[in-house]
Coordinates of C-alpha atoms in Angstrom, one line a residue:
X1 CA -19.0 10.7 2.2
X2 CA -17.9 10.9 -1.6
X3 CA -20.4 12.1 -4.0
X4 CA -21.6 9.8 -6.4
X5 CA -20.2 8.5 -9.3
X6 CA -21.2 6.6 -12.8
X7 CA -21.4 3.6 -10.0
X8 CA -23.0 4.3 -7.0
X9 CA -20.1 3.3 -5.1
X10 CA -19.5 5.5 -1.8
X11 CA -16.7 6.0 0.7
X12 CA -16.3 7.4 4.0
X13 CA -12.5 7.6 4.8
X14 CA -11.4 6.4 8.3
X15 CA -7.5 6.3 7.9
X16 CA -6.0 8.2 4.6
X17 CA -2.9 9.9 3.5
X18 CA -2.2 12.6 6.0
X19 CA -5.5 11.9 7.5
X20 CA -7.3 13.9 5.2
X21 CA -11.3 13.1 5.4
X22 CA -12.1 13.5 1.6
X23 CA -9.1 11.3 0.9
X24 CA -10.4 8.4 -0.2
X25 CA -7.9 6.8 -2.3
X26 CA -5.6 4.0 -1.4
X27 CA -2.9 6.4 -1.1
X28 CA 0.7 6.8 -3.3
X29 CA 4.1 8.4 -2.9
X30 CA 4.1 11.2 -1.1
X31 CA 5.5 13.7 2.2
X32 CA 2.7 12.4 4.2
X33 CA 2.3 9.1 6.3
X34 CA -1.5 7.6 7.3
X35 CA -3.4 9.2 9.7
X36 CA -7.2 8.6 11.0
X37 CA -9.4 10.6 9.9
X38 CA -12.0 12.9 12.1
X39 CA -14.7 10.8 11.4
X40 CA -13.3 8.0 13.3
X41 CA -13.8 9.5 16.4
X42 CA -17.6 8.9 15.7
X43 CA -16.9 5.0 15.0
X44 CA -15.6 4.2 18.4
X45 CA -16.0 0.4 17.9
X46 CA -14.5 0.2 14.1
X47 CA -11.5 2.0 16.3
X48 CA -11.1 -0.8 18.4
X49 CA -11.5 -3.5 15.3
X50 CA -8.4 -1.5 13.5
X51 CA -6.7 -1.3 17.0
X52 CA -6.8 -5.2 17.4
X53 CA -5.1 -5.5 14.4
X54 CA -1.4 -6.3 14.9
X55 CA 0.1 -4.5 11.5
X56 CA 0.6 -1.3 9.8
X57 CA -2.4 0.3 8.9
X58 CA -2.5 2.3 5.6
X59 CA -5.8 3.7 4.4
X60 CA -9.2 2.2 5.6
X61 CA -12.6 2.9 4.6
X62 CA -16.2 2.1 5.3
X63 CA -17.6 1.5 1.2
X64 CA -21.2 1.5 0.2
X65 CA -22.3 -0.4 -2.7
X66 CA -26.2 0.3 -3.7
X67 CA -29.0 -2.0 -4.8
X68 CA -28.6 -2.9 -8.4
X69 CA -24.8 -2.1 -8.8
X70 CA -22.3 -4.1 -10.6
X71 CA -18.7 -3.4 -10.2
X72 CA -17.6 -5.1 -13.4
X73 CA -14.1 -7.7 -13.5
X74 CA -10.5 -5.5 -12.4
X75 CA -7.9 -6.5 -10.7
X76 CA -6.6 -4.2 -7.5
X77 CA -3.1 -4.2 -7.9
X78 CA -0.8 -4.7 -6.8
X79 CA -1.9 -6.0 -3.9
X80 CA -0.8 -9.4 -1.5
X81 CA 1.3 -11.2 -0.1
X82 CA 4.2 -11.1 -2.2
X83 CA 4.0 -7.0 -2.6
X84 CA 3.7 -6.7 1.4
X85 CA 0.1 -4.9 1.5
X86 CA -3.1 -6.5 1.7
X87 CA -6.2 -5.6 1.8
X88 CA -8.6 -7.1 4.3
X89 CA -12.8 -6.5 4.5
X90 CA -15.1 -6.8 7.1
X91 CA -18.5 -6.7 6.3
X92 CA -20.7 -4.4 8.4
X93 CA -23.8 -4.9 6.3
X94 CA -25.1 -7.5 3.6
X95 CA -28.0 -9.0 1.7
X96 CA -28.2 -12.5 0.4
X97 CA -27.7 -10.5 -3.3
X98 CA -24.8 -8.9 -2.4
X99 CA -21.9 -11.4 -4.1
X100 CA -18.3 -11.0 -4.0
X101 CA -16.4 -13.3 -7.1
X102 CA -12.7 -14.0 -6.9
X103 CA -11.9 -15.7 -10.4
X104 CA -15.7 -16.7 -10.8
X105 CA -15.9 -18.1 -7.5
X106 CA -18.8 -16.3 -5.4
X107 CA -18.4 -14.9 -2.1
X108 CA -21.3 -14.0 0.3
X109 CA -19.1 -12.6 3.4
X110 CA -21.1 -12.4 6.3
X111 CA -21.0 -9.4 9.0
X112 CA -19.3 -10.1 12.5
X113 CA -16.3 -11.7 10.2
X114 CA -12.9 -10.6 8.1
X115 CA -11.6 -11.6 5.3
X116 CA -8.6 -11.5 3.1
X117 CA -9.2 -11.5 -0.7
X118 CA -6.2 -11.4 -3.0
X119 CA -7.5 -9.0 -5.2
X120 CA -4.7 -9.1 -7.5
X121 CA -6.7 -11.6 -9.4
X122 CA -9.5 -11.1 -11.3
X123 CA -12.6 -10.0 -9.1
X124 CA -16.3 -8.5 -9.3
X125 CA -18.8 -7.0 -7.4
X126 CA -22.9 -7.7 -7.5
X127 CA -25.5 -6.2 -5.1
X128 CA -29.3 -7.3 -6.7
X129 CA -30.5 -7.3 -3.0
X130 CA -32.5 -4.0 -2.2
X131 CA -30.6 -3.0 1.1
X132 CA -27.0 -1.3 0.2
X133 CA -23.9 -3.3 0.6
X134 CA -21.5 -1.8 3.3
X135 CA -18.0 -3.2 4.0
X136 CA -15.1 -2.0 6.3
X137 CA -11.9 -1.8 3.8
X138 CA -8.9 -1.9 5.6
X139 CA -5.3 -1.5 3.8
X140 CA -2.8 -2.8 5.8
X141 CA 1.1 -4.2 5.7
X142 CA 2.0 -8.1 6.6
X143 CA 4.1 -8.9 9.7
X144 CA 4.5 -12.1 10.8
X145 CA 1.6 -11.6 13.6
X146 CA -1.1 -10.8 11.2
X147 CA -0.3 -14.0 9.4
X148 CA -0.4 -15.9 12.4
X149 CA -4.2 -14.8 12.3
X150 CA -4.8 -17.0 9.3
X151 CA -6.3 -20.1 9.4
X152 CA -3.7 -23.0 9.6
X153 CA -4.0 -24.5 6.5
X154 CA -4.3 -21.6 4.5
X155 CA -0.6 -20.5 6.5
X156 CA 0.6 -24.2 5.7
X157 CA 0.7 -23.6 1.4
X158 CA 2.3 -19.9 1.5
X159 CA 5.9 -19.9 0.7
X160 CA 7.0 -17.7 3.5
X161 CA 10.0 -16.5 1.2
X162 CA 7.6 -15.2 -0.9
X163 CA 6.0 -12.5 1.6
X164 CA 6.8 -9.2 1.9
X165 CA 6.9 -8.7 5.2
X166 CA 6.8 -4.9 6.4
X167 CA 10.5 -3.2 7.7
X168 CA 10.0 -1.5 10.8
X169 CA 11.8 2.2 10.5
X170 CA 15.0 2.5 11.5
X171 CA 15.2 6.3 12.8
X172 CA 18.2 8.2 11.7
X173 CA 19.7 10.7 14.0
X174 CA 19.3 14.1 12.9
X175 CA 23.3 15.1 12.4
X176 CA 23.3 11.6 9.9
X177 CA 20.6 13.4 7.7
X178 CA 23.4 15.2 6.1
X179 CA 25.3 11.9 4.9
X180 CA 22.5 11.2 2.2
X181 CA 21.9 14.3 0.9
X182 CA 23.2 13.7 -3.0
X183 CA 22.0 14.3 -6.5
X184 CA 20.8 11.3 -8.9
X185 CA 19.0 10.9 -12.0
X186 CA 15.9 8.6 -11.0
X187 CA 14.0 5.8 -13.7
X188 CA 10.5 7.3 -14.5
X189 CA 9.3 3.2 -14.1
X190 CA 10.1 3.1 -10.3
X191 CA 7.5 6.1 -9.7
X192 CA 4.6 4.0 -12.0
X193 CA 3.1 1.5 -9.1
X194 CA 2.6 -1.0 -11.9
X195 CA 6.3 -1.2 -13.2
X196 CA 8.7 -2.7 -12.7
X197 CA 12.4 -1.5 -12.4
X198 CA 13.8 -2.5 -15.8
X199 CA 16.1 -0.2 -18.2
X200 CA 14.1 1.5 -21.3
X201 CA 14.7 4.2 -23.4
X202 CA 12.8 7.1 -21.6
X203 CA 14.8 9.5 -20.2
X204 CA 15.7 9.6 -16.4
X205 CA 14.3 11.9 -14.0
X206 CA 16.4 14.7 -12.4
X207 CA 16.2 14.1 -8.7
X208 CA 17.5 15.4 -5.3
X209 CA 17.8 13.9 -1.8
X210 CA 17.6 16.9 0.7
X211 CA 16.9 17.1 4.2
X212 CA 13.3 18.7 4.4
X213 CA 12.0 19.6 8.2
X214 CA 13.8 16.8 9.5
X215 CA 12.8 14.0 7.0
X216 CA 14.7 13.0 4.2
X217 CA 13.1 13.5 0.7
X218 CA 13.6 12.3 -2.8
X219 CA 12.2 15.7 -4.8
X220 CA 12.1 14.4 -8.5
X221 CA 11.4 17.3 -10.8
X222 CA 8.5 17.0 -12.7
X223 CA 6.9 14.0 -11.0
X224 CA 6.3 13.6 -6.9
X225 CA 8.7 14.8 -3.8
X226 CA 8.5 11.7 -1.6
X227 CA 9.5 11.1 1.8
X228 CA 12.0 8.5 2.4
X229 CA 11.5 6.5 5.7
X230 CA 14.7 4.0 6.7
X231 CA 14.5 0.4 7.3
X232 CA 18.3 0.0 7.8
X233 CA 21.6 -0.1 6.3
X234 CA 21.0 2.5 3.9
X235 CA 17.5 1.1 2.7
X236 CA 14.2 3.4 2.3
X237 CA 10.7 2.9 1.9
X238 CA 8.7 5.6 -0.2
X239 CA 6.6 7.2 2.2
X240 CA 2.8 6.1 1.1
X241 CA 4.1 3.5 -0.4
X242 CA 4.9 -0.1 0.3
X243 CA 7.5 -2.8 0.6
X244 CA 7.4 -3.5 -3.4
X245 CA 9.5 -0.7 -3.8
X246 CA 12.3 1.4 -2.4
X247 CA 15.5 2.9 -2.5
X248 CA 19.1 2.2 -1.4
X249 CA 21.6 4.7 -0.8
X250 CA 25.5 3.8 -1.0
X251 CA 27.3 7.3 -0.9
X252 CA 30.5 6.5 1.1
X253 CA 32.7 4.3 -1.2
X254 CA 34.8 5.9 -3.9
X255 CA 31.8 5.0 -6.3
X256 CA 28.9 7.0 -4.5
X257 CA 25.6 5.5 -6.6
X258 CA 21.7 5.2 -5.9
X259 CA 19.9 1.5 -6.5
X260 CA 16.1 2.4 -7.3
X261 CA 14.6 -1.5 -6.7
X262 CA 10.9 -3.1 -7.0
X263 CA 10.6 -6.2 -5.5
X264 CA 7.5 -9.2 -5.7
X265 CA 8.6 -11.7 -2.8
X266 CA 11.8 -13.4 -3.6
X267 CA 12.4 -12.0 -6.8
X268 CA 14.2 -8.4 -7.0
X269 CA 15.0 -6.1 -9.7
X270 CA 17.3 -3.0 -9.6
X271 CA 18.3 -0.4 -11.5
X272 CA 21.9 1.8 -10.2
X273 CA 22.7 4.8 -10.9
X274 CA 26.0 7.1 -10.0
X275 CA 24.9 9.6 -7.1
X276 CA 26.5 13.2 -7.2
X277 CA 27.4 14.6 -3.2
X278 CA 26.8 17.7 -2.5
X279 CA 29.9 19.8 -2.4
X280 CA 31.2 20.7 1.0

């Protein structure tokens, strides 16, 4: 369990980045994929709740609010359907004080249910009960069967062009790792979750992909070495990251060059730069 903070707000980590117990952050970039957690073992039937879930899990966590908190207004972003990662809640224990509000409209989430709240918008947390406030918070990708779980009428207003739906990985084989090993200069806005690729006058990032045990790896110096996990055709994922941004690698035209991308459903913004191969 985390220690407590200015708000008594505690975690217990189920599913974090390299399944690390005192994790309890929604993860970033990084080598490391999700893994549970030991303490999961001792939650047999929240196992079986995450197992039922047809999608990528990514960090989930059991969070205890106490009597008398307030979480003031924030928004968790970015988050939903059009950035491919949700986050879903199912309450384990309540209290009639306990309120949820989604751009001022109250929630009272009862337990043996789950919800999805797009918590992008603007959203705040009450408990004035005198029991504490405990919800399952599960991080998770979007694929088609997961939005199949909504309820019909909700499904019938979402553009589907507009969600992100998670790319399964497309293994390379081990003698192709070689092909994208290269040299690139890297935007410093594609490595800021709340950025958008766009041009600007701060200097680029000197960056390497190289084949690390196996995986390939975008090592950026002076910021994060991230594992890069292929969806096809030369696209990657960020490793601990999700479908709003990536990388694509085109290193075998007479023009070698690296596009750094975010994306927010439909609408996609790049930034290329010329890729240096390694010599032979």
């Amino acid at each position: 369990m985390t220690p407590s903070t200015e708000i008594d707000w505690r975690c217990l980590a189920l599913r974090s980045p390299g399944g690390d117990p005192d994790r309890t952050d929604p993860g970033g970039p990084g080598i490391e994929g999700f893994a549970d957690t030991p303490w999961i073992r001792h939650t047999p039937y929240l196992a079986e709740v995450l197992t039922s879930l047809p999608a990528e899990l990514r960090s989930v966590r059991l969070m205890s609010l106490a009597p008398g908190v307030r979480v003031p207004e924030h928004r968790d972003t970015p988050t939903g359907l059009p950035y491919g990662f949700i986050r879903l809640h199912v309450p384990v224990r309540t209290n009639p004080g306990a309120v949820l509000s989604i751009d001022k409209v109250e929630h009272r989430w009862q337990p043996g249910t789950l919800w999805y709240g797009d918590f992008s918008r603007l959203h705040s947390v009450i408990n004035t009960g005198d029991q504490v406030r405990i919800h399952l918070v599960i991080d998770c990708s979007i694929s088609p069967e997961l939005l199949s779980l909504f309820p019909e009428h909700f499904q019938s207003r979402v553009p589907m062009s507009e969600v992100a739906y998670s790319r399964p990985e497309v293994p390379l084989q081990t003698f192709e790792l070689a092909d994208f090993r290269c040299e690139v200069l890297a935007p410093p806005c594609v490595l800021r979750l709340d950025d958008q690729a766009s041009e600007s006058a701060e200097p680029d990032l000197p960056a390497q992909v190289i084949d690390h045990e196996g995986t390939l790896v975008l090592k950026v110096s002076g910021g994060p070495s991230i594992a890069l996990v292929h969806v096809g055709g030369g696209d990657f994922r960020f490793q601990g990251w999700i479908e709003e941004r990536g990388l694509h690698l085109d290193l075998f035209g007479d023009s070698p060059r690296a596009v750094f991308y975010t994306r927010r459903g439909r609408r996609r913004q790049q930034i290329t730069r010329t890729a240096a191969l390694p010599q032979s």
